[in-house]
XYZ file of C-alpha atoms in Angstrom:
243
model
C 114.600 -186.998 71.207
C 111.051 -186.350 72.824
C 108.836 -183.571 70.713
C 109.099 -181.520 73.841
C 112.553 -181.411 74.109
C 112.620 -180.633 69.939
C 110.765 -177.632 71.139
C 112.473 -176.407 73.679
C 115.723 -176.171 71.824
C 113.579 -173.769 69.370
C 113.220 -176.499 66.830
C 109.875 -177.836 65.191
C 109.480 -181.669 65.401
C 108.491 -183.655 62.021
C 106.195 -186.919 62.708
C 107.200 -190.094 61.192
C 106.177 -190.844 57.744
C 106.013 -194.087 55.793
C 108.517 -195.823 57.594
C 111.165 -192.936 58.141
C 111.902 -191.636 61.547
C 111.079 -188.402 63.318
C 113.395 -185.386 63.715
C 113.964 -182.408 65.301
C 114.552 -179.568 62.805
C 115.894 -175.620 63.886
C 115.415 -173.026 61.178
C 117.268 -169.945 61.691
C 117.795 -166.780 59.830
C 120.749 -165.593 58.581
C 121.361 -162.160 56.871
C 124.453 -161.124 54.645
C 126.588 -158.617 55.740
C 125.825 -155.635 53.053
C 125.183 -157.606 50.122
C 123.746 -154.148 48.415
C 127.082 -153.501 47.454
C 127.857 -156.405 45.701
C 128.183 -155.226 41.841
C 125.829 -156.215 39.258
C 127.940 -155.896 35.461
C 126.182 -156.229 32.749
C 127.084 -157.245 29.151
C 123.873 -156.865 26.619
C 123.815 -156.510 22.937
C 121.454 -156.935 19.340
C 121.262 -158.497 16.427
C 118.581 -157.917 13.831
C 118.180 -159.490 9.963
C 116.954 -156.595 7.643
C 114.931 -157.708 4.771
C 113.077 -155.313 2.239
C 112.142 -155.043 -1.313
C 111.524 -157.346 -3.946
C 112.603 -158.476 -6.877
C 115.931 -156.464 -8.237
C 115.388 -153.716 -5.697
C 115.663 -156.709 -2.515
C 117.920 -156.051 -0.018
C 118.969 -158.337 2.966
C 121.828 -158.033 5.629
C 122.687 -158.507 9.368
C 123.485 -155.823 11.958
C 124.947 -156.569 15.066
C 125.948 -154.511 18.025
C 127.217 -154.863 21.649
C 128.528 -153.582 24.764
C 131.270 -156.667 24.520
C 132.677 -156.084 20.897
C 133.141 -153.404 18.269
C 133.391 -155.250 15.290
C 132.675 -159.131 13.641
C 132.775 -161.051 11.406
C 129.596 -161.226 8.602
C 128.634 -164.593 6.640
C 131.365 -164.280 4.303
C 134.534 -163.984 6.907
C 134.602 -160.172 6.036
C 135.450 -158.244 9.187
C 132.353 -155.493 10.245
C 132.418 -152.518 12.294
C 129.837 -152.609 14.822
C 127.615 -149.493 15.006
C 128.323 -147.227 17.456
C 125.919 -147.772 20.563
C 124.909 -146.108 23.802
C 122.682 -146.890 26.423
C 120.844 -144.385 28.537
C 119.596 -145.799 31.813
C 116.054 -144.908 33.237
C 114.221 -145.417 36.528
C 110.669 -146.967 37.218
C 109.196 -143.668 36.504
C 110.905 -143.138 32.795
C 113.121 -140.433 34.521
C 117.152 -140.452 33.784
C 118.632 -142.763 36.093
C 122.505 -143.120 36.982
C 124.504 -145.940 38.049
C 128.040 -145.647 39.045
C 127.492 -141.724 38.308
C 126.430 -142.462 34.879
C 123.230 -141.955 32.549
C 124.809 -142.621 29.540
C 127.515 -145.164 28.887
C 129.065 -144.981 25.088
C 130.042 -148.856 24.013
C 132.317 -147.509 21.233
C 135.539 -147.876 24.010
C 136.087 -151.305 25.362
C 135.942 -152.089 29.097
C 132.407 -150.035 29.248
C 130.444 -152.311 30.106
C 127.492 -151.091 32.655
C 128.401 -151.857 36.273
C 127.243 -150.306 39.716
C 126.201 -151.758 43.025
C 122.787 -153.361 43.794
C 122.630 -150.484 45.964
C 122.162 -148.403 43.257
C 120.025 -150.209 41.013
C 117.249 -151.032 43.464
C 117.444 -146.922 43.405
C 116.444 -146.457 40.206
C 113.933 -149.169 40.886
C 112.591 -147.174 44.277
C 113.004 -150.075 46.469
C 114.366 -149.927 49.700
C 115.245 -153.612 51.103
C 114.694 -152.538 54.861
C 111.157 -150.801 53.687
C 108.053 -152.645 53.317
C 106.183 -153.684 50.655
C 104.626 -151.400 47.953
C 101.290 -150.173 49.128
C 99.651 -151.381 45.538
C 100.582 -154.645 47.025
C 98.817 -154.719 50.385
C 95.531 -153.696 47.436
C 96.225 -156.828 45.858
C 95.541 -159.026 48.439
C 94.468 -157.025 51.697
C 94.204 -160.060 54.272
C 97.690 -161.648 53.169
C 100.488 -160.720 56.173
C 103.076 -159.668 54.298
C 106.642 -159.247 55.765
C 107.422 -156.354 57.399
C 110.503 -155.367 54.767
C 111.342 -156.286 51.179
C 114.455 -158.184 52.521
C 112.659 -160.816 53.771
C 110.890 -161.895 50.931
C 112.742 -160.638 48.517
C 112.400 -158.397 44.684
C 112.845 -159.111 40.900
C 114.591 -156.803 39.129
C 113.259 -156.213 36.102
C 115.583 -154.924 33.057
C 113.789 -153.786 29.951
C 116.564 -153.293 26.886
C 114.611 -150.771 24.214
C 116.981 -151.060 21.263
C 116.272 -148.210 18.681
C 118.135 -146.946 15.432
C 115.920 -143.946 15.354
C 115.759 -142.149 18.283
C 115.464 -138.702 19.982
C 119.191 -138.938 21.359
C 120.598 -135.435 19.378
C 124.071 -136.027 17.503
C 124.357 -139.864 17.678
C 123.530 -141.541 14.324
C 123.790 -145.509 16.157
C 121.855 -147.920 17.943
C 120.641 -146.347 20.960
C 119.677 -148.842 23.977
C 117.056 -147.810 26.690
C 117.676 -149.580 30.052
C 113.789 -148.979 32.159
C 114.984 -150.347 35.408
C 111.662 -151.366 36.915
C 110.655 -153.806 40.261
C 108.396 -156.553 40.598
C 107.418 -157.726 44.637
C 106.851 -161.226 45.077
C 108.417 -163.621 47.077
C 112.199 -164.929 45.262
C 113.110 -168.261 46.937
C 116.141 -170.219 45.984
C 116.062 -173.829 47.411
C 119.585 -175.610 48.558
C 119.948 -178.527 50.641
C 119.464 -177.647 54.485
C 118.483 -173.888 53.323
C 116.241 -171.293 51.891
C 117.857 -168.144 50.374
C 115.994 -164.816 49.692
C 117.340 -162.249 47.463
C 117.436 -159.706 44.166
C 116.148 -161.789 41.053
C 117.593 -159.792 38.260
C 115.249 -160.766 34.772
C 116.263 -159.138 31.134
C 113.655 -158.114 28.631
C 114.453 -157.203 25.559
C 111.859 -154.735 22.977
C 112.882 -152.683 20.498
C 112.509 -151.770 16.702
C 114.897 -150.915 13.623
C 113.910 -149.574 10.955
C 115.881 -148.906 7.411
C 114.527 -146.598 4.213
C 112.386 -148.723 1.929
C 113.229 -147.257 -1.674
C 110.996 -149.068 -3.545
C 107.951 -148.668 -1.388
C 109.005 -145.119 -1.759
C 108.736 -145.398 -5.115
C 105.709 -147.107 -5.293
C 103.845 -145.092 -2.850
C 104.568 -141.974 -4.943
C 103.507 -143.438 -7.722
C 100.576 -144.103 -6.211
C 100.205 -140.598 -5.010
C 100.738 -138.910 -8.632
C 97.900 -141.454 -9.848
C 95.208 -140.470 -7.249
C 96.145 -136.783 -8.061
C 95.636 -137.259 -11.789
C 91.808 -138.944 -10.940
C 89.558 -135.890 -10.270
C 91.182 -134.036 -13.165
C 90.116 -137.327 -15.566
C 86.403 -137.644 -13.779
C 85.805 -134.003 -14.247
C 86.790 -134.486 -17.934
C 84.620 -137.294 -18.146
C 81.851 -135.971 -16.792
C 82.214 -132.962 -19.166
C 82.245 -134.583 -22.359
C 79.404 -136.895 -21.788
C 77.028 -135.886 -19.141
């Protein structure tokens, strides 16, 4: 087939290279019919050591949690209650977000397990496939041509798990999880053979802190406290008696 004929069936012709032959190759694009409502599920969980103290007063154990189980099984085969846990979702903003009518979805109940549609996740990320880009973007780099829409180059989805055990979250004494559903534009290509697919990257992160009552740096630290009291009292008395 003759390079003009490639072209005038829409197709881009590729020259010979070491030894192989030319072709004629059409690219066409393709979009899926509603794929925002396809559901996104999501199964996420902890697990932290806690180590403090020394000596007699040392104290180390494991604490687990998760939206998939409420109870397991520690080192010694004994069977352990899971903490109760929640997780309140937010948008890119820090604001209260809800998916599938939801802020907060309790874990302590099985089959809750965080589910909604993409639709409603790219909400609380404020992206809007058929809208463009981001302005901050076009600041970035102001003589790239970006696409005209977010669909056609597609989004990550960036999930940010916060797991706490002391939180703000008024009478709930467990793990509290903070889901900060936040977007990242770049370009998301997925290579098969014969095609190029564009879509919604999901990608977890996972921060978080848990903290537990250290009795013996309490001790210590008051201790400490009663001795640095005592001090002026002792260099006033010194300075009495031989100054």
């Amino acid at each position: 087939e003759s390079e003009k004929e490639c072209q005038l069936r829409g197709g881009r012709n590729s020259h010979a290279l070491k030894g192989k032959l030319c072709e004629c190759r059409n690219v066409s694009s393709v979009f899926l019919l509603q794929p925002e409502d396809n559901i996104l599920a999501l199964i996420h969980g902890y697990e932290v050591e806690v180590d403090w103290g020394q000596g007699d007063w040392r104290q180390s154990y494991r604490r687990l949690g998760s939206t998939a189980f409420q109870s397991y099984y520690d080192e010694d085969g004994k069977k352990v209650k899971a903490p109760n846990m929640v997780t309140q979702i937010f948008d890119k903003d820090g604001k209260p977000c809800r998916i599938s009518g939801k802020h907060l979805w309790p874990h302590n109940v099985t089959k809750a397990n965080i589910h909604g549609t993409f639709r409603e996740w790219l909400f609380c990320a404020g992206i809007d496939l058929d809208g463009p880009p981001p302005s901050e973007f076009f600041q970035e780099l102001p003589n790239y041509v970006w696409p005209s829409n977010v669909r056609t180059m597609g989004v990550v989805l960036q999930l940010t798990f916060k797991y706490e055990n002391r939180h703000g979250l008024g009478g709930f004494d467990g793990v509290v999880c903070s889901l900060f559903v936040t977007p990242r534009i770049h370009f998301t290509y997925k290579f098969f053979p014969g095609q190029v697919m564009l879509g919604v990257s999901v990608q977890p992160k996972v921060i978080g802190s848990y903290k537990v009552l250290d009795i013996q740096g309490l001790v210590t630290s008051i201790v400490e406290l009663i001795v640095l009291a005592a001090l002026p009292h002792q260099v006033l008395q010194f300075i009495a008696l031989y100054c």
